Short mmCIF file of C-alpha atoms in Angstrom, two decimals:
data_model
loop_
_atom_site.label_atom_id
_atom_site.label_comp_id
_atom_site.label_asym_id
_atom_site.label_seq_id
_atom_site.Cartn_x
_atom_site.Cartn_y
_atom_site.Cartn_z
CA UNK A 1 -44.77 -13.75 -13.46
CA UNK A 2 -41.95 -11.91 -12.42
CA UNK A 3 -41.54 -8.78 -11.94
CA UNK A 4 -40.10 -7.55 -15.48
CA UNK A 5 -37.07 -5.92 -15.21
CA UNK A 6 -35.78 -3.25 -17.59
CA UNK A 7 -32.78 -3.53 -20.35
CA UNK A 8 -30.64 -0.97 -18.79
CA UNK A 9 -31.15 -3.04 -15.70
CA UNK A 10 -30.50 -6.27 -16.73
CA UNK A 11 -27.42 -4.70 -18.07
CA UNK A 12 -26.23 -3.87 -14.85
CA UNK A 13 -26.56 -6.67 -13.15
CA UNK A 14 -24.81 -8.68 -15.67
CA UNK A 15 -21.89 -6.29 -16.98
CA UNK A 16 -18.32 -8.22 -15.43
CA UNK A 17 -17.38 -5.96 -12.66
CA UNK A 18 -14.68 -3.39 -13.79
CA UNK A 19 -12.46 -4.89 -11.05
CA UNK A 20 -13.00 -8.79 -12.32
CA UNK A 21 -12.32 -7.21 -16.51
CA UNK A 22 -9.29 -5.68 -14.47
CA UNK A 23 -7.15 -8.99 -13.10
CA UNK A 24 -7.96 -10.24 -16.12
CA UNK A 25 -5.76 -7.93 -17.78
CA UNK A 26 -3.86 -6.89 -15.30
CA UNK A 27 -0.11 -5.58 -16.96
CA UNK A 28 2.76 -7.82 -15.76
CA UNK A 29 4.74 -7.15 -12.67
CA UNK A 30 1.11 -5.76 -11.12
CA UNK A 31 -1.22 -6.70 -9.05
CA UNK A 32 -4.89 -5.91 -7.63
CA UNK A 33 -5.58 -9.34 -5.54
CA UNK A 34 -7.36 -7.98 -2.39
CA UNK A 35 -5.11 -10.31 0.02
CA UNK A 36 -1.85 -8.53 -1.77
CA UNK A 37 -2.98 -5.27 -1.11
CA UNK A 38 -4.68 -5.91 2.35
CA UNK A 39 -3.07 -3.80 5.46
CA UNK A 40 -1.66 -0.99 2.30
CA UNK A 41 -2.91 2.43 3.42
CA UNK A 42 -4.95 1.47 5.90
CA UNK A 43 -5.68 4.61 7.95
CA UNK A 44 -3.41 5.79 10.31
CA UNK A 45 -0.62 3.09 8.61
CA UNK A 46 2.51 4.72 6.94
CA UNK A 47 1.26 5.02 3.86
CA UNK A 48 -1.68 6.70 4.32
CA UNK A 49 -0.32 9.82 6.60
CA UNK A 50 2.19 10.25 3.34
CA UNK A 51 -1.05 10.70 1.19
CA UNK A 52 -2.56 12.87 3.72
CA UNK A 53 0.78 15.00 3.56
CA UNK A 54 0.14 15.43 0.01
CA UNK A 55 -3.33 16.58 0.50
CA UNK A 56 -4.62 13.42 -0.54
CA UNK A 57 -8.10 12.01 1.37
CA UNK A 58 -10.14 9.36 0.66
CA UNK A 59 -7.20 7.20 -0.43
CA UNK A 60 -7.98 3.84 -2.27
CA UNK A 61 -5.16 1.67 -3.13
CA UNK A 62 -6.00 -0.22 -6.69
CA UNK A 63 -2.82 -2.15 -8.23
CA UNK A 64 1.21 -2.46 -6.53
CA UNK A 65 3.57 -4.28 -7.46
CA UNK A 66 3.91 -7.85 -7.39
CA UNK A 67 6.05 -9.71 -4.25
CA UNK A 68 7.75 -11.84 -7.25
CA UNK A 69 8.50 -8.44 -9.42
CA UNK A 70 10.03 -7.32 -6.55
CA UNK A 71 8.83 -3.54 -7.07
CA UNK A 72 7.28 -1.94 -4.47
CA UNK A 73 5.32 1.08 -6.85
CA UNK A 74 1.77 1.72 -6.78
CA UNK A 75 -1.26 3.08 -7.95
CA UNK A 76 -4.15 4.88 -6.18
CA UNK A 77 -6.92 7.14 -6.48
CA UNK A 78 -7.91 9.96 -4.58
CA UNK A 79 -11.21 11.45 -5.85
CA UNK A 80 -11.33 11.48 -9.92
CA UNK A 81 -7.61 11.25 -9.79
CA UNK A 82 -4.68 9.14 -9.78
CA UNK A 83 -1.34 8.80 -8.79
CA UNK A 84 2.01 6.49 -8.57
CA UNK A 85 4.06 6.03 -6.21
CA UNK A 86 6.50 3.98 -4.49
CA UNK A 87 7.47 2.10 -0.65
CA UNK A 88 10.79 3.20 -1.06
CA UNK A 89 10.48 7.10 -1.64
CA UNK A 90 8.34 9.03 0.18
CA UNK A 91 7.14 10.91 -2.58
CA UNK A 92 4.07 10.94 -4.76
CA UNK A 93 3.06 12.18 -8.50
CA UNK A 94 -0.27 12.71 -10.13
CA UNK A 95 -0.61 10.37 -13.05
CA UNK A 96 -1.06 13.82 -15.97
CA UNK A 97 -1.44 11.33 -19.02
CA UNK A 98 -3.37 8.76 -19.00
CA UNK A 99 -6.29 9.97 -17.41
CA UNK A 100 -8.36 6.81 -17.06
CA UNK A 101 -7.47 3.47 -14.90
CA UNK A 102 -8.14 1.40 -17.81
CA UNK A 103 -5.72 3.59 -19.78
CA UNK A 104 -2.98 3.46 -17.43
CA UNK A 105 -3.19 -0.12 -17.30
CA UNK A 106 -2.82 -0.72 -21.24
CA UNK A 107 0.33 2.00 -20.28
CA UNK A 108 1.56 0.16 -18.34
CA UNK A 109 1.25 -3.24 -20.26
CA UNK A 110 2.90 -1.70 -23.36
CA UNK A 111 5.29 0.44 -22.25
CA UNK A 112 5.91 0.11 -18.68
CA UNK A 113 6.40 3.16 -16.67
CA UNK A 114 7.70 5.37 -19.17
CA UNK A 115 4.12 5.47 -21.01
CA UNK A 116 2.77 7.75 -17.66
CA UNK A 117 3.72 10.85 -17.37
CA UNK A 118 3.51 12.00 -14.10
CA UNK A 119 3.81 15.55 -11.81
CA UNK A 120 5.59 15.48 -8.40
CA UNK A 121 2.91 16.51 -5.60
CA UNK A 122 3.94 18.92 -3.17
CA UNK A 123 3.92 17.89 0.60
CA UNK A 124 0.93 20.69 1.88
CA UNK A 125 0.86 19.00 5.95
CA UNK A 126 3.30 17.23 8.22
CA UNK A 127 1.24 14.41 10.03
CA UNK A 128 2.78 14.74 13.60
CA UNK A 129 3.63 10.97 14.45
CA UNK A 130 2.74 10.13 18.14
CA UNK A 131 5.89 9.22 20.11
CA UNK A 132 6.41 5.80 20.63
CA UNK A 133 5.19 3.90 24.10
CA UNK A 134 8.82 3.64 25.75
CA UNK A 135 8.93 0.53 27.87
CA UNK A 136 11.11 1.03 31.33
CA UNK A 137 12.18 -1.29 32.99
CA UNK A 138 11.90 -0.74 36.89
CA UNK A 139 14.85 -2.29 38.39
CA UNK A 140 14.47 -4.03 42.19
CA UNK A 141 17.49 -3.28 44.28
CA UNK A 142 21.48 -3.55 43.13
CA UNK A 143 21.99 -4.52 39.10
CA UNK A 144 24.15 -7.27 39.82
CA UNK A 145 26.27 -8.97 37.00
CA UNK A 146 27.46 -12.39 37.01
CA UNK A 147 29.46 -14.02 34.72
CA UNK A 148 28.26 -17.40 33.45
CA UNK A 149 31.29 -20.22 32.59
CA UNK A 150 30.14 -23.08 31.34
CA UNK A 151 32.99 -24.21 32.20
CA UNK A 152 33.36 -23.23 36.08
CA UNK A 153 33.52 -25.97 38.51
CA UNK A 154 30.35 -25.97 40.71
CA UNK A 155 30.05 -25.62 44.60
CA UNK A 156 28.66 -28.88 45.06
CA UNK A 157 31.74 -30.54 43.15
CA UNK A 158 34.12 -29.89 46.35
#
C-alpha cells in the first residue's frame, strides 16, 4: 500500500490551477497565454521601469489585450493589488473595484473596461535611463564623395 494522503492534500493536487481555469473564462480581447505575454514587464523593460516609477514592485503581468484586438492594455499585480494600464500611455491605474482577479475578469467579460473602477497612480520616482551607446565612426583619411552614374562611359570603353 502507498502512503496515505490526507483529504486536504488530495484536494490540493487535483484542483485545477487558477491559471487554467482563467484561460477558459478569459474575456474576449484579452489573453493570458504565456507566449503572448513573454518579454513584457521583464526586468529592465520600459514597462517595468514605468511600474517602478509608480512605486510598484514585484510586478506580475496577468493579462494583456490580444494581438487580434489591437488593444495594448494590460493588467498587472503588485502585492495584493491589481493595476490597469495601456502600453500607449505613461500612466498606471489601481483597480479599486472589483478587488479580486476572478471578479475583475467577470467585470471585463460582462461590462468591458467600464466594469472597473480606477484610481490614477502618481509617479513617485524617476528611473534614469542609461544613455544609448553612440556609434562613432572613425574616419581614415579624407572623406571623398564619388557620385555614381550608371550611364557614365567607362574608362575601358575609350
